[in-house]
Structure formats: C-alpha cells, structure tokens
PDB file of C-alpha atoms in Angstrom:
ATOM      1  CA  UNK A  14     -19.110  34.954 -51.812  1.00  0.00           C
ATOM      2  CA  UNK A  15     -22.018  37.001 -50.828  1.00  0.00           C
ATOM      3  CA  UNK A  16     -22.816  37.540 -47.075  1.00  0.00           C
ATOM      4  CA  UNK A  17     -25.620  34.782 -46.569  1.00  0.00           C
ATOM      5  CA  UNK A  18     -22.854  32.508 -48.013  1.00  0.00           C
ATOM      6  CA  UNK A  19     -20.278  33.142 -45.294  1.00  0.00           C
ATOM      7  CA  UNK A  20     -23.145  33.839 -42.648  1.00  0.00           C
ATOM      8  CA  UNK A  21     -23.951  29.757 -43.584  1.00  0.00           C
ATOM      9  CA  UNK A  22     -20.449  28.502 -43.434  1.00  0.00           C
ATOM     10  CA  UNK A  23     -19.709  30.582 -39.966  1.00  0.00           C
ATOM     11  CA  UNK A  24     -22.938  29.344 -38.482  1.00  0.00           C
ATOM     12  CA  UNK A  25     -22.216  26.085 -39.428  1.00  0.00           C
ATOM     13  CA  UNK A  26     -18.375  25.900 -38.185  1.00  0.00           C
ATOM     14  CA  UNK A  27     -19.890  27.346 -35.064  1.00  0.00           C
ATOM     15  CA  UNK A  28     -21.871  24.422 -34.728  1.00  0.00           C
ATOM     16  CA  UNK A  29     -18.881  22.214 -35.333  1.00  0.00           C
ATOM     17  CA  UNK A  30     -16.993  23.528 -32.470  1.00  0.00           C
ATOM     18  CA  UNK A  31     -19.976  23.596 -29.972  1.00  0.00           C
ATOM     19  CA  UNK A  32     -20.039  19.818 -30.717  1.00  0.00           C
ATOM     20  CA  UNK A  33     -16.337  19.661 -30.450  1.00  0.00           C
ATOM     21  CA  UNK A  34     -16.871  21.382 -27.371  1.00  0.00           C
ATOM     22  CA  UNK A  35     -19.432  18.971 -25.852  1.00  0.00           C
ATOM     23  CA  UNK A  36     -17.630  15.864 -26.895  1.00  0.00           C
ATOM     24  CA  UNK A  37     -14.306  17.000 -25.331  1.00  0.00           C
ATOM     25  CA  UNK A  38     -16.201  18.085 -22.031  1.00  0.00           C
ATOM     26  CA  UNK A  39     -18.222  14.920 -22.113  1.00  0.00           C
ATOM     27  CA  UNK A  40     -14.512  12.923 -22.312  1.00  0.00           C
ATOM     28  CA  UNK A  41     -13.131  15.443 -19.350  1.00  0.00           C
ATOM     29  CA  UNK A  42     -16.271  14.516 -17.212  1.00  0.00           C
ATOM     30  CA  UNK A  43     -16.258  10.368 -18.042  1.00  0.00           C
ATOM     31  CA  UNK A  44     -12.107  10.930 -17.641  1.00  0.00           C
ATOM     32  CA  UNK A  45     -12.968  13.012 -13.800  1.00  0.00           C
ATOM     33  CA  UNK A  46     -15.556   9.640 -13.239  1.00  0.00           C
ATOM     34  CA  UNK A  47     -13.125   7.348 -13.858  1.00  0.00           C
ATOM     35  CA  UNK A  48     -10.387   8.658 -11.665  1.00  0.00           C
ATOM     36  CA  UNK A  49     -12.660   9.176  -9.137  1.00  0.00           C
ATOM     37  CA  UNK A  50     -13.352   5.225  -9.039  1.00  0.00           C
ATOM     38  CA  UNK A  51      -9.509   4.556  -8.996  1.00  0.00           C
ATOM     39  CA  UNK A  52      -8.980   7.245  -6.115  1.00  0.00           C
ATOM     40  CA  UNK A  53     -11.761   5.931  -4.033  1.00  0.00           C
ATOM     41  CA  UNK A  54     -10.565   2.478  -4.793  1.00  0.00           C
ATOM     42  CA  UNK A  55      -7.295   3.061  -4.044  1.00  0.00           C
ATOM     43  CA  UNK A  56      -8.751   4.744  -0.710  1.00  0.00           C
ATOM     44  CA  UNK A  57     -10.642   2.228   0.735  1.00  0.00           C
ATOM     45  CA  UNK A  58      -7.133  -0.720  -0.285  1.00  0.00           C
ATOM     46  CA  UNK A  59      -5.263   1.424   1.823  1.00  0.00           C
ATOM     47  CA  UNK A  60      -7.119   1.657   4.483  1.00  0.00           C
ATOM     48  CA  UNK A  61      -7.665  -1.807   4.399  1.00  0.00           C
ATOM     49  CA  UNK A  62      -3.808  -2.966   4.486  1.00  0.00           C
ATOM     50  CA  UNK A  63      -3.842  -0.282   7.532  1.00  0.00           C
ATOM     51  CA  UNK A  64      -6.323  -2.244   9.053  1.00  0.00           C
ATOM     52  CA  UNK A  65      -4.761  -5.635   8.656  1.00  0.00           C
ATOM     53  CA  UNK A  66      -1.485  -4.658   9.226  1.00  0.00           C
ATOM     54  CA  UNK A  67      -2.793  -3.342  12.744  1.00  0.00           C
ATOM     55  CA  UNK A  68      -4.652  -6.584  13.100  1.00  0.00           C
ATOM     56  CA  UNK A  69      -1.260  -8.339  12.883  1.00  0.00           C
ATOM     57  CA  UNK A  70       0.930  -6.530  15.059  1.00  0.00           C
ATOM     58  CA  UNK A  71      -2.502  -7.012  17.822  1.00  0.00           C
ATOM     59  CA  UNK A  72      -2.791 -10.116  17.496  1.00  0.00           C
ATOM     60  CA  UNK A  73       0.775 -11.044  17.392  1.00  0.00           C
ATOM     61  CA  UNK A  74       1.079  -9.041  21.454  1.00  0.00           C
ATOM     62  CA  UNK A  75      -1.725 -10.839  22.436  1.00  0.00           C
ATOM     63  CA  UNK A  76      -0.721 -14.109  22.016  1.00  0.00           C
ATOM     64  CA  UNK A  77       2.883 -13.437  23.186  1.00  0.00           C
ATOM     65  CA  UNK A  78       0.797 -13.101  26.215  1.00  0.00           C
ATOM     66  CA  UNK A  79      -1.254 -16.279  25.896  1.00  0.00           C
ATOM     67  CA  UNK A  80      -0.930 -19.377  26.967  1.00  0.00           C
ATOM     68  CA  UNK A  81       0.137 -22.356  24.940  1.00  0.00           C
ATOM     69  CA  UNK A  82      -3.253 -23.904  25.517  1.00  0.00           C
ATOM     70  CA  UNK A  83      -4.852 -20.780  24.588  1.00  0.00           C
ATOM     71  CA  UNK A  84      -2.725 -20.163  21.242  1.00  0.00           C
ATOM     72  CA  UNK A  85      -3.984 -23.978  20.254  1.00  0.00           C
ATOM     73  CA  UNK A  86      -7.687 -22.727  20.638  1.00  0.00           C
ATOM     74  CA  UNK A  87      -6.773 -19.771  18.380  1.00  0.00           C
ATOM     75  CA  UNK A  88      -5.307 -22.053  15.743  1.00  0.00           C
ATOM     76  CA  UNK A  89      -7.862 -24.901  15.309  1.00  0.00           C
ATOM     77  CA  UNK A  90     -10.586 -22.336  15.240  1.00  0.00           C
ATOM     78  CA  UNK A  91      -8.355 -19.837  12.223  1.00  0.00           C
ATOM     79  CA  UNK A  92      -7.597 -23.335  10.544  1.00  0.00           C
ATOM     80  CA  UNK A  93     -11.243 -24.410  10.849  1.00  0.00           C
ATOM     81  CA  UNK A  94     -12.638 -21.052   9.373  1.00  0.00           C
ATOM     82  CA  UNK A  95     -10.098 -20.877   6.798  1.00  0.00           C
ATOM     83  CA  UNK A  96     -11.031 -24.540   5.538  1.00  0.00           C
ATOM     84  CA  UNK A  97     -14.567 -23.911   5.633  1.00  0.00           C
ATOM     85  CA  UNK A  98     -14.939 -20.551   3.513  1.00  0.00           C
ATOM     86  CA  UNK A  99     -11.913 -21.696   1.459  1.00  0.00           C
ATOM     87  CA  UNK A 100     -13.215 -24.936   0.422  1.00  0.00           C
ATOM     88  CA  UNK A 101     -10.897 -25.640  -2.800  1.00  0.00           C
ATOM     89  CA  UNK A 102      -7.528 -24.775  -0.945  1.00  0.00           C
ATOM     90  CA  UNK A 103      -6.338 -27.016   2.171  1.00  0.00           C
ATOM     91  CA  UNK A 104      -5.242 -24.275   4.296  1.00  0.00           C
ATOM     92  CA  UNK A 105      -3.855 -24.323   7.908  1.00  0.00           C
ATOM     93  CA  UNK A 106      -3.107 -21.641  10.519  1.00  0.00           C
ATOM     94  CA  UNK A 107       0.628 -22.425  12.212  1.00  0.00           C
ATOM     95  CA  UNK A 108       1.464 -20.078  15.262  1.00  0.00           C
ATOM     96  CA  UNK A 109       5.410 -20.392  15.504  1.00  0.00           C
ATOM     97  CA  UNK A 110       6.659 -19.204  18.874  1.00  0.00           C
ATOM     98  CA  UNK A 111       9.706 -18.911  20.770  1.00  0.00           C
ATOM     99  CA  UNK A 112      11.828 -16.892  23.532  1.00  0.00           C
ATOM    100  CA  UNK A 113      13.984 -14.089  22.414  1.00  0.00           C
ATOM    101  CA  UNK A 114      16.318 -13.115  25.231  1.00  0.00           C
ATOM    102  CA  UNK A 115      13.752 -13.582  27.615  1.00  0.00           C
ATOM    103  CA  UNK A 116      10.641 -12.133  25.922  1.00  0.00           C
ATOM    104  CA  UNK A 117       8.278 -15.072  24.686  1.00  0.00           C
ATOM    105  CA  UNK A 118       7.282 -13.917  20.602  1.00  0.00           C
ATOM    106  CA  UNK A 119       4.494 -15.829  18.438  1.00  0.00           C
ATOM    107  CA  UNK A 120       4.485 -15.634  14.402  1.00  0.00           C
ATOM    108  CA  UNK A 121       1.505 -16.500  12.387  1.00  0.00           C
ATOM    109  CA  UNK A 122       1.986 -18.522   9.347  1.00  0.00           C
ATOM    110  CA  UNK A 123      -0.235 -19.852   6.612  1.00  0.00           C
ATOM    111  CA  UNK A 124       0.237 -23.184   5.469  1.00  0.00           C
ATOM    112  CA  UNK A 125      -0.881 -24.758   1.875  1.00  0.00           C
ATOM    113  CA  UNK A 126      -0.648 -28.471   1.438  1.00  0.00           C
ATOM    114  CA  UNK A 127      -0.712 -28.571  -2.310  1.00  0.00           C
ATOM    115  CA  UNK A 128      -0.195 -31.874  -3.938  1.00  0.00           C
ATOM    116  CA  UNK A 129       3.641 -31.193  -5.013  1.00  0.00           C
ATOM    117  CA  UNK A 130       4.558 -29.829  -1.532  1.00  0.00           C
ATOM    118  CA  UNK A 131       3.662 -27.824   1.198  1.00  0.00           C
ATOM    119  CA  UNK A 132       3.939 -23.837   1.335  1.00  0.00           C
ATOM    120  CA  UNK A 133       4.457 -21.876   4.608  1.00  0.00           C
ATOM    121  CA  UNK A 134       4.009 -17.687   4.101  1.00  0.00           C
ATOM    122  CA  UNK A 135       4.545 -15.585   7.238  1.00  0.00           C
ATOM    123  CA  UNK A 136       1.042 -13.357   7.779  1.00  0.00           C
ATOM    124  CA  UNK A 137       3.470 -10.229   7.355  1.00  0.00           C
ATOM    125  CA  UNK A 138       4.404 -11.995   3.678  1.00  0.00           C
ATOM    126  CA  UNK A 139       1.873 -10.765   0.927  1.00  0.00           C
ATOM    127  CA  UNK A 140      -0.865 -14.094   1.532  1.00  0.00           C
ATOM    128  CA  UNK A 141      -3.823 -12.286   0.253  1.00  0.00           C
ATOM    129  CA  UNK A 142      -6.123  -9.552   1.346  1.00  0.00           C
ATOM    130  CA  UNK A 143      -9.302 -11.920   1.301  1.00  0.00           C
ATOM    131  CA  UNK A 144      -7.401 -14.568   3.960  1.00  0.00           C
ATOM    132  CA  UNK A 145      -6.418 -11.822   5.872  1.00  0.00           C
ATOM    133  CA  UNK A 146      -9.750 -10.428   6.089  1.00  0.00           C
ATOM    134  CA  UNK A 147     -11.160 -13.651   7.641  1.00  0.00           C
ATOM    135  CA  UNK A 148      -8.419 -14.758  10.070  1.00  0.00           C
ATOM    136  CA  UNK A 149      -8.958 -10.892  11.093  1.00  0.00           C
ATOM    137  CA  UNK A 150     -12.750 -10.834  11.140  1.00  0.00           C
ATOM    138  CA  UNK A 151     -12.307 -14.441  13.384  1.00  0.00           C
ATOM    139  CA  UNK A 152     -10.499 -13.536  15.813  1.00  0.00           C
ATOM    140  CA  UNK A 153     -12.428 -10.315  16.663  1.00  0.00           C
ATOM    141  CA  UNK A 154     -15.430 -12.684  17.227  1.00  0.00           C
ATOM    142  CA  UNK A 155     -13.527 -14.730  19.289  1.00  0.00           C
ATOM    143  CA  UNK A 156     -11.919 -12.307  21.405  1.00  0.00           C
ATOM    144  CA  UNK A 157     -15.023 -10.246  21.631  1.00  0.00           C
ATOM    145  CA  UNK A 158     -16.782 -13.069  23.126  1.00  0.00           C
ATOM    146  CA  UNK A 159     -13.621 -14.068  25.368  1.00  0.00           C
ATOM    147  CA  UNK A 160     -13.244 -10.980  26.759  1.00  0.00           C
ATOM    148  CA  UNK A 161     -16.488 -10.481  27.441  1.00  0.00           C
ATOM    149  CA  UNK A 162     -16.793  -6.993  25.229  1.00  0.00           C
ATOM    150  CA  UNK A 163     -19.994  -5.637  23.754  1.00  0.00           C
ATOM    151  CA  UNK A 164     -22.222  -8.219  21.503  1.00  0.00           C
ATOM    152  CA  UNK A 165     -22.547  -5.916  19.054  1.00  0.00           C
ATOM    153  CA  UNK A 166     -19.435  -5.881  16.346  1.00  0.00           C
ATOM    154  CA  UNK A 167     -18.813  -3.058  13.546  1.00  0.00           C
ATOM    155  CA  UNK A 168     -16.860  -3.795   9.815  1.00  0.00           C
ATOM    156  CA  UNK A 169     -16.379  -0.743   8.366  1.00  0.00           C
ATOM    157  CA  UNK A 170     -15.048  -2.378   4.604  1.00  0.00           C
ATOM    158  CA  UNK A 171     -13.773  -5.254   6.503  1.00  0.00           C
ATOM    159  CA  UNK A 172     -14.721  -7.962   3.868  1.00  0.00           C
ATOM    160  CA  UNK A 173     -13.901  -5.993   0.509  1.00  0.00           C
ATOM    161  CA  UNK A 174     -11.355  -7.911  -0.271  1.00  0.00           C
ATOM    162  CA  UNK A 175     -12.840 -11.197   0.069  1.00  0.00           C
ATOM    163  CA  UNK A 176     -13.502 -13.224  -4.007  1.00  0.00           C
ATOM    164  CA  UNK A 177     -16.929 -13.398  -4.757  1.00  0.00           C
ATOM    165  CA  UNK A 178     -16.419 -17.092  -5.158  1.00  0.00           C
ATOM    166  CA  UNK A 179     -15.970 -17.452  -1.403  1.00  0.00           C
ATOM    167  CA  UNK A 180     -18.665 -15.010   0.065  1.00  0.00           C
ATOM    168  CA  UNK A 181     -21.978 -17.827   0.128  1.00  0.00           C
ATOM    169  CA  UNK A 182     -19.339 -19.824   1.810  1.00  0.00           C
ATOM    170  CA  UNK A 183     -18.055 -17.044   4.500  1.00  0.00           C
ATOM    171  CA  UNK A 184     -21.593 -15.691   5.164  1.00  0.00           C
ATOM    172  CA  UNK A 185     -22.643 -18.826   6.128  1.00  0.00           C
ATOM    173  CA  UNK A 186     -19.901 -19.148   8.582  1.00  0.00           C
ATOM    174  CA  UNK A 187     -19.777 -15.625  10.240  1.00  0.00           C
ATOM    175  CA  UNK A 188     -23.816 -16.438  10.856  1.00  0.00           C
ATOM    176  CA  UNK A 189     -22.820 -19.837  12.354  1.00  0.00           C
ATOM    177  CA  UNK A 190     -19.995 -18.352  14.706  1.00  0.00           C
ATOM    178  CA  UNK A 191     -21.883 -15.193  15.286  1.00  0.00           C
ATOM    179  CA  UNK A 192     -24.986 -16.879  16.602  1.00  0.00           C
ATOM    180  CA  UNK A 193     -22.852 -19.298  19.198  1.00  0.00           C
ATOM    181  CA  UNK A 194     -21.408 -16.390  20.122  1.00  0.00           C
ATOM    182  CA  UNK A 195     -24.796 -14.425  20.263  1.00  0.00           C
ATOM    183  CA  UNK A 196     -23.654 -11.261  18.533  1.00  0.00           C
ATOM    184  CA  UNK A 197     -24.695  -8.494  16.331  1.00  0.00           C
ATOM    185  CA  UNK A 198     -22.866  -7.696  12.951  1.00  0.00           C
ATOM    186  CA  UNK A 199     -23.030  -4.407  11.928  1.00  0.00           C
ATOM    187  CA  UNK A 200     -21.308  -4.228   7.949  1.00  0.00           C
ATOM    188  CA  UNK A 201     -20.913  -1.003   6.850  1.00  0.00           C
ATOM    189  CA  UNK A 202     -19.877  -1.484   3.196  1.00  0.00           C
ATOM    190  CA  UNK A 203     -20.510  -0.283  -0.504  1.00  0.00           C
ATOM    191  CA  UNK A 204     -20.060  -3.621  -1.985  1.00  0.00           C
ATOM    192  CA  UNK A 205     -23.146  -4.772  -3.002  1.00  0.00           C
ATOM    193  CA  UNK A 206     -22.543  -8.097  -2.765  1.00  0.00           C
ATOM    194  CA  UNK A 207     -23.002  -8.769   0.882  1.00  0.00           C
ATOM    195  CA  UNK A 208     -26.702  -7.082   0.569  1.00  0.00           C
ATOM    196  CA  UNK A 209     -28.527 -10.404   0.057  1.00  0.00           C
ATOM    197  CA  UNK A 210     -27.180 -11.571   2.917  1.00  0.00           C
ATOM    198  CA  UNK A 211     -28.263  -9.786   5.614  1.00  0.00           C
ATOM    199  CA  UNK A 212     -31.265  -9.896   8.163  1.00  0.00           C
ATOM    200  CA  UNK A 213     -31.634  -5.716   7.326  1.00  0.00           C
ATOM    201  CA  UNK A 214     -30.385  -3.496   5.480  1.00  0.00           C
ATOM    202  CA  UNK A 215     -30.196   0.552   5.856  1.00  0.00           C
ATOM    203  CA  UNK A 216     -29.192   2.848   3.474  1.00  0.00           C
ATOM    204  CA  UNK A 217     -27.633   6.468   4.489  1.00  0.00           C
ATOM    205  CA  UNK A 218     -28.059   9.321   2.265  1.00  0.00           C
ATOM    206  CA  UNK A 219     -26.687  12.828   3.432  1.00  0.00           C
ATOM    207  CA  UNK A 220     -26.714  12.300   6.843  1.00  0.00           C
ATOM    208  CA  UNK A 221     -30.425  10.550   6.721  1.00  0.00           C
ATOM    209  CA  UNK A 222     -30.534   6.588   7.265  1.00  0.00           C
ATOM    210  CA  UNK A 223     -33.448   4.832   6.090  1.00  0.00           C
ATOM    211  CA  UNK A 224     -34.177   0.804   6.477  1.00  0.00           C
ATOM    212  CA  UNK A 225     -34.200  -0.520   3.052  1.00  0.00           C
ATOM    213  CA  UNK A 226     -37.078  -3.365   2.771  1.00  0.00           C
TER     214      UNK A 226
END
C-alpha cells in the first residue's frame, strides 16, 4: 500500500469520526434540551403544589374564623365556579366544621355525584391540580374584593394545571367574576394557551417588556 493509499483511507476514517463526533454531540445537546424541559417542568409542579398547599392551610384559618353565614357564601360561590368551568362533572364544594376542645376547625371537601354513588375527597387528598387551581384562583377574587385589597390581582403559573378542555369554559368565568368585582388580572405564564384570551398581551425578553399586538 503506497502512501496516497493510506493518506485516502486515514482521511476518510477521519471523516468518519468527525461525523461520529457531530452525531454524538448533536444526541448530548437534544439529550441537555430534553432534560431541561423535564427540570423546568418539574420546577414550575412544585412550585405549584407549594402554592396550593399554602392556599389550603389559608383558607382553612380563615374560615375557622368566619361565620357560618359567611362559610355558606364561600361554598355556593366554589360550588357554582366549579360547576360552571367543569361542565361534564357534577361537582360540589362541602365545608365540614366542628369544635375541637374549644377551637372551632373547617375542612374543605369535594364532592362528585356520579351516577353509582357519591364521592367525598378531603382538599388535602390528591383531587387534582386543575380543581385546585380554580377553588384557589376563586377565592382570591372573592376575598380580594371582600377585604377591600387592591383591584389589581397577579397569577404567576396559577392556571398551569388547568385541562385544555376546560380553559374556554374558565376564561369565560374569571372575566364574568372579575368584571363584578371590577378587577385587573395580571397572568404571568408560559403556557400559550391562555394568550388568545386576553385583552393584552406583553412579552419580556432579558429584562425588556414589550406589548405584543
């Protein structure tokens, strides 16, 4: 084998392995992609739960402070919200409460009527990010408005978790409750599935926020 022979065969094993090379390196960057997703993901479920966890525990000291006529007001208007954006599923909002050496305690519960029988879950039980997400985003209307706070309202990933199915159903009833209420709702979100629903939209790019038309 002369030199020009094995000058051809290096040359084109060097190729080879720069291709190699690419390929794997293309596979490391697609594989660094993907778990970027799943951390970010797994991010933004987390803080979430933290959010509706925190949600719970509020709500369940406020209305060990509240009065029985008050908690009734709290319930019709969770069980009307939850029947409205969750048209296919006859929910109901139950508040349980009662005195526990002297201290007055309230538990949430959700209640199915299903044509077999009827299912109670405690809101501490695993019922489902998306119902969660409502009752929460409810009652901070509500209490925003009783309280007399500011009109303007902030969900930072509140609504993630909500099914698409659902979200023509619960935009149309945060708009309804929102405007009684005369407030502002501010979503800060990456889902793009809220976009077509709001009266403007602003994007935020290093630092820089522009109104998108």
């Amino acid at each position: 084998m002369d030199v020009l022979e094995r000058y051809d065969k290096l040359k084109t094993k060097a190729i080879q392995i720069r291709a190699q090379a690419q390929q794997s390196y293309k596979t490391c960057f697609d594989i660094k992609g993907q778990y970027d997703q799943i951390t970010k993901k797994y991010q933004e479920d987390r803080d979430s739960l933290n959010i509706q966890n925190f949600a719970i525990d509020t709500l369940k000291e406020i209305m060990d402070k509240m009065s029985q006529e008050h908690v009734e007001k709290v319930v019709n208007l969770l069980t009307y919200a939850l029947q409205s954006i969750f048209y296919d599923r006859n929910y109901m909002v139950e508040i349980v409460t009662s005195d526990k050496r002297g201290v007055k305690t309230a538990d949430l519960m959700l209640v199915e009527q299903t044509e077999a029988k009827v299912v109670r879950s405690p809101f501490s039980d695993a019922i489902g990010g998306g119902i969660l997400a409502v009752c929460g985003l409810v009652l901070q209307i509500y209490y925003s408005h009783v309280l007399n706070q500011s009109p303007v309202l902030f969900l930072d990933e509140q609504l993630s978790q909500v099914s698409s199915e659902y979200i023509p159903t619960l935009m149309a009833f945060v708009k309804e409750l929102a405007s009684s209420k005369e407030l502002i709702l501010v979503l800060i979100s990456h889902d793009d599935r809220y976009m077509a629903y709001a009266d403007r939209k602003y994007e935020v790019d290093s630092g820089n926020v522009r109104e998108v038309k």
